[in-house]
Each structure stands twice: as C-alpha cells, then as structure tokens.
C-alpha cells in the first residue's frame, strides 16, 4: 500500500505531476510499493495529494508509458505496479532459459505444439530443405516468474527422436547434447507487430497490444541451419538489447 503522500512544493518550477511521478518511483525503488500492488483510486489519491484528477492522470499516464505502471479498466481495475522488465541481450546466441538464469528468474515453458509438419516455404528456405519436406515444429509459451513473456515458434530439421525429448527446457542445449549441433551463429531480424487474438490470449495481453517479433535462423559450426524461429515478446516485460563495437580496418 502506498505510504503517506508528500507535501507538493509550489513555485519551485517543478510541475506537480512530475513531483508525483518522482514520489511514486521512489516508493517503488525503496520497496514500499512492490510489483502487483494496486494504487488507491484516482479520487482518493488525488485528494490525498491535493491535486486535480487531471494532474494525477498526467503522472500516471507517464509512468504507464514508461512501463512502471499498468492501468486496467473496470470495477476491479486500477493502476498497478508493473513487473520490472527483463533484459535480453541478443549479442550472444543465448537461449531464453539462459537469459532468465542471468536475470535470476526461473524460465518455464508450456508446450502448445510439438509435431512433424510439411515445411512451409519460408521455413524451407531458412532450413535449406525442399518445400513440404518434414520438419519439426515446436511452439511454446515462455514464462518468467509465472508471468508469460514470450511466444516461441521454432522449426528444426527432421532430427530423429527430437520430439520424444523433454521440450520444456533449453532446446539449444538439446541440440548440442544429443545431436552435436550447438547453434553458433544466427541472423536475427526485429519487427514491431500487434498481437492477434490467439497470441494475446496466450501472452496474457489484449488484442492489438504491441509485441516485438524476432525472426531468427540459427546455424551450427559447420554452417548447417538448425533452427528457424519466430518469437513474439511482450515489450512491457522484456527489453531487447544488442552490444556493438567498432572494428578497426585492416592495416590501421
């Protein structure tokens, strides 16, 4: 529960809504407010702060835009402290399980599809097989701290016995340990998309909500394409990062 609101300072040049934002951010960083906590209703909180509801809404809208708060409509709705976003670094070819371990979170997987299917054209091109030839499709909802953050859909070559293995853990570890096909390089493309109804239902969000699509083709050391994936991430739960550097030209 939010503590005693501060006495807002007048005539300092700092707008009231900015002071409210700073107070709420401090309350969250200090642990006074935890993820999932609900703020008092707008009427009550505005009254305690001595501001108009319009001023309060301006502060809440900024914090919602920045991913600090989640606001939901309805009688059971309100403004809630959001779960902190998880940093996912695409610089190294690290799977979801390892990314969550680095964030000190437990990665979980709920399998939606595990089947051998005819390769669609895009999958066939990526995996360098004939269109319609058998490939393994694995679709999973990935969660961190019991909250869904990604919807993964991967295609693999027709590796014997792949679908008989435990598919709830790291598929990259499975490729490496059982088939000696550890992914070493990948080409990844990022595109912002919106959630379709079925995707929104699996990810616990609303249709039309923004998602980040990462399309990836991963290759083993010998150059064999071992995975084609289309992963959808919730940008309110995951921040994608890439490290870059400058390579000195030869002879410099």
XYZ file of C-alpha atoms in Angstrom:
252
model
C 0.000 0.000 0.000
C 1.279 3.440 -0.869
C 2.521 5.435 2.127
C 1.854 8.985 3.158
C 1.949 11.253 0.077
C 4.451 14.092 0.124
C 3.569 17.727 0.522
C 3.891 19.008 -3.029
C 6.056 22.067 -3.367
C 4.593 25.100 -5.119
C 6.506 27.756 -7.018
C 9.625 25.630 -7.491
C 9.317 25.322 -11.258
C 8.770 21.551 -10.955
C 5.239 20.687 -12.129
C 3.009 18.840 -9.697
C 2.674 15.817 -11.966
C 6.484 15.461 -12.121
C 6.693 15.564 -8.311
C 4.055 12.825 -8.152
C 5.998 10.718 -10.650
C 9.197 11.086 -8.606
C 7.385 10.162 -5.398
C 5.902 7.008 -6.901
C 9.221 5.995 -8.481
C 10.950 6.443 -5.115
C 8.254 4.367 -3.404
C 8.807 1.554 -5.905
C 12.620 1.633 -5.802
C 12.590 1.588 -1.974
C 10.317 -1.462 -1.898
C 7.433 0.407 -0.300
C 5.466 -0.486 -3.419
C 6.041 -3.930 -4.929
C 5.125 -5.396 -8.338
C 1.422 -6.158 -8.409
C 0.494 -3.613 -5.732
C -2.575 -1.538 -6.547
C -2.553 2.219 -6.052
C -5.517 3.878 -4.339
C -8.320 5.018 -6.629
C -7.834 8.231 -8.550
C -10.342 10.223 -6.472
C -8.776 9.124 -3.180
C -5.167 9.578 -4.284
C -5.784 12.980 -5.890
C -7.479 14.125 -2.692
C -4.587 12.968 -0.535
C -2.135 14.765 -2.816
C -4.222 17.930 -3.042
C -4.276 17.941 -6.849
C -6.903 17.584 -9.540
C -7.595 14.185 -11.027
C -6.358 15.552 -14.367
C -2.932 16.308 -12.828
C -2.803 12.847 -11.240
C -3.782 11.195 -14.514
C -0.945 13.024 -16.268
C 1.545 11.494 -13.815
C 0.003 8.011 -14.076
C -0.035 8.172 -17.888
C 3.688 8.980 -17.970
C 4.520 6.101 -15.643
C 2.320 3.758 -17.673
C 4.087 4.836 -20.881
C 7.443 4.129 -19.247
C 6.325 0.643 -18.186
C 6.330 1.450 -14.466
C 2.568 1.106 -14.009
C -0.145 -0.963 -15.652
C -3.624 0.510 -15.743
C -6.698 -1.651 -16.358
C -10.315 -0.518 -16.760
C -13.368 -1.766 -14.916
C -14.522 -2.090 -11.331
C -11.677 -4.476 -10.465
C -9.176 -2.398 -12.423
C -6.956 0.483 -11.454
C -3.271 1.356 -11.523
C -0.884 -1.440 -10.561
C 2.894 -1.516 -10.149
C 4.279 -3.359 -13.181
C 6.703 -6.241 -13.072
C 10.220 -4.976 -13.890
C 11.296 -5.544 -17.472
C 13.774 -8.330 -18.132
C 16.937 -7.508 -20.050
C 17.516 -9.858 -23.014
C 20.860 -9.416 -24.740
C 20.917 -10.582 -28.369
C 24.663 -10.011 -28.699
C 25.496 -13.623 -27.881
C 23.450 -16.557 -29.127
C 21.823 -17.237 -25.772
C 18.507 -19.006 -25.413
C 15.591 -17.912 -23.263
C 16.452 -20.298 -20.428
C 19.951 -18.853 -20.047
C 18.667 -15.285 -20.382
C 16.282 -15.870 -17.466
C 19.012 -17.507 -15.390
C 21.125 -14.376 -15.832
C 18.170 -12.304 -14.638
C 17.838 -14.605 -11.596
C 14.447 -15.802 -12.763
C 13.143 -19.290 -13.374
C 12.277 -19.969 -17.009
C 9.187 -22.053 -17.637
C 7.669 -23.439 -20.818
C 4.157 -24.509 -21.743
C 4.111 -26.525 -24.939
C 1.417 -25.633 -27.450
C 2.633 -27.612 -30.467
C 5.180 -30.421 -30.881
C 4.684 -32.061 -34.257
C 6.323 -33.051 -37.511
C 4.839 -30.927 -40.301
C 5.453 -30.220 -44.003
C 7.890 -27.324 -44.278
C 6.194 -24.053 -45.334
C 8.058 -22.084 -47.994
C 9.748 -19.627 -45.585
C 10.825 -22.447 -43.265
C 12.152 -24.496 -46.172
C 14.245 -21.574 -47.401
C 15.697 -20.937 -43.968
C 16.495 -24.576 -43.188
C 17.626 -25.258 -46.776
C 15.239 -28.146 -47.348
C 12.682 -28.789 -50.065
C 9.253 -27.196 -49.513
C 6.881 -29.720 -48.000
C 9.625 -31.926 -46.601
C 9.219 -32.949 -42.946
C 10.427 -30.562 -40.239
C 9.741 -30.448 -36.512
C 7.595 -27.591 -35.212
C 7.728 -26.663 -31.527
C 5.606 -23.796 -30.166
C 5.881 -22.789 -26.521
C 4.718 -20.037 -24.192
C 7.736 -18.940 -22.155
C 7.243 -17.515 -18.701
C 9.418 -15.889 -16.068
C 8.185 -15.765 -12.517
C 4.921 -17.400 -13.698
C 4.190 -14.454 -15.986
C 4.124 -15.106 -19.761
C 6.688 -13.015 -21.608
C 7.223 -14.724 -24.977
C 5.544 -16.956 -27.521
C 8.151 -19.027 -29.342
C 7.562 -20.933 -32.566
C 10.618 -22.845 -33.806
C 11.217 -25.211 -36.696
C 14.027 -27.759 -36.757
C 15.358 -30.206 -39.355
C 13.947 -33.735 -39.260
C 16.249 -34.853 -36.454
C 15.465 -38.399 -35.243
C 13.750 -38.573 -31.875
C 13.676 -34.814 -31.281
C 10.004 -34.709 -30.338
C 10.458 -37.582 -27.868
C 12.778 -35.487 -25.722
C 11.923 -33.101 -22.880
C 10.945 -29.926 -24.725
C 10.305 -27.770 -21.667
C 13.949 -26.821 -21.144
C 16.655 -25.342 -23.355
C 16.244 -26.579 -26.915
C 19.725 -25.268 -27.738
C 21.179 -27.491 -25.000
C 19.220 -30.393 -26.507
C 20.615 -29.706 -29.982
C 24.127 -29.542 -28.564
C 23.993 -32.524 -26.233
C 22.053 -35.065 -28.279
C 22.853 -34.100 -31.867
C 26.178 -32.222 -31.606
C 24.506 -29.298 -33.383
C 25.037 -26.444 -30.954
C 23.919 -23.171 -32.573
C 26.992 -20.976 -33.099
C 25.767 -18.111 -35.275
C 22.424 -16.609 -36.173
C 20.775 -13.986 -38.328
C 18.038 -12.174 -36.419
C 15.516 -9.579 -37.577
C 13.330 -7.469 -35.294
C 9.943 -6.068 -36.242
C 7.248 -4.387 -34.124
C 3.866 -6.076 -34.584
C 0.499 -6.118 -32.848
C -0.992 -9.074 -31.007
C -3.625 -11.095 -32.785
C -6.414 -12.513 -30.577
C -4.915 -16.005 -30.207
C -1.454 -14.601 -29.447
C -2.862 -12.119 -26.957
C -4.710 -14.909 -25.140
C -1.538 -16.974 -24.763
C 0.552 -13.998 -23.624
C -1.982 -12.603 -21.184
C -2.366 -9.299 -23.000
C -5.038 -7.675 -25.159
C -5.582 -7.996 -28.929
C -3.833 -5.135 -30.685
C -1.233 -4.735 -27.933
C 2.317 -4.103 -29.199
C 4.675 -7.076 -29.460
C 8.252 -7.447 -30.680
C 8.791 -10.120 -33.309
C 12.269 -11.649 -33.535
C 12.771 -13.833 -36.587
C 15.887 -15.970 -36.341
C 17.815 -18.531 -38.358
C 20.486 -20.281 -36.298
C 23.442 -22.231 -37.695
C 25.733 -24.908 -36.264
C 29.518 -24.660 -36.538
C 29.589 -26.352 -39.943
C 27.074 -23.905 -41.396
C 24.058 -26.210 -41.161
C 20.809 -24.348 -40.453
C 19.452 -25.935 -37.273
C 16.563 -23.624 -36.344
C 14.167 -21.164 -37.904
C 12.161 -19.276 -35.277
C 9.585 -16.537 -34.988
C 9.424 -15.388 -31.375
C 6.963 -12.820 -30.031
C 7.974 -10.876 -26.920
C 5.924 -8.607 -24.692
C 7.839 -5.288 -24.712
C 6.275 -4.330 -21.387
C 8.067 -7.316 -19.821
C 11.232 -7.621 -21.905
C 13.806 -5.078 -23.055
C 15.889 -6.201 -26.038
C 19.499 -5.034 -26.129
C 22.429 -5.503 -28.510
C 26.032 -4.574 -27.788
C 28.076 -3.131 -30.636
C 31.625 -2.042 -31.235
C 33.919 -0.618 -33.872
C 36.199 -2.969 -35.763
C 39.476 -1.385 -36.779
C 40.039 -1.627 -40.545
C 42.840 -3.902 -41.677
C 46.208 -2.208 -41.854
C 45.297 0.629 -39.495
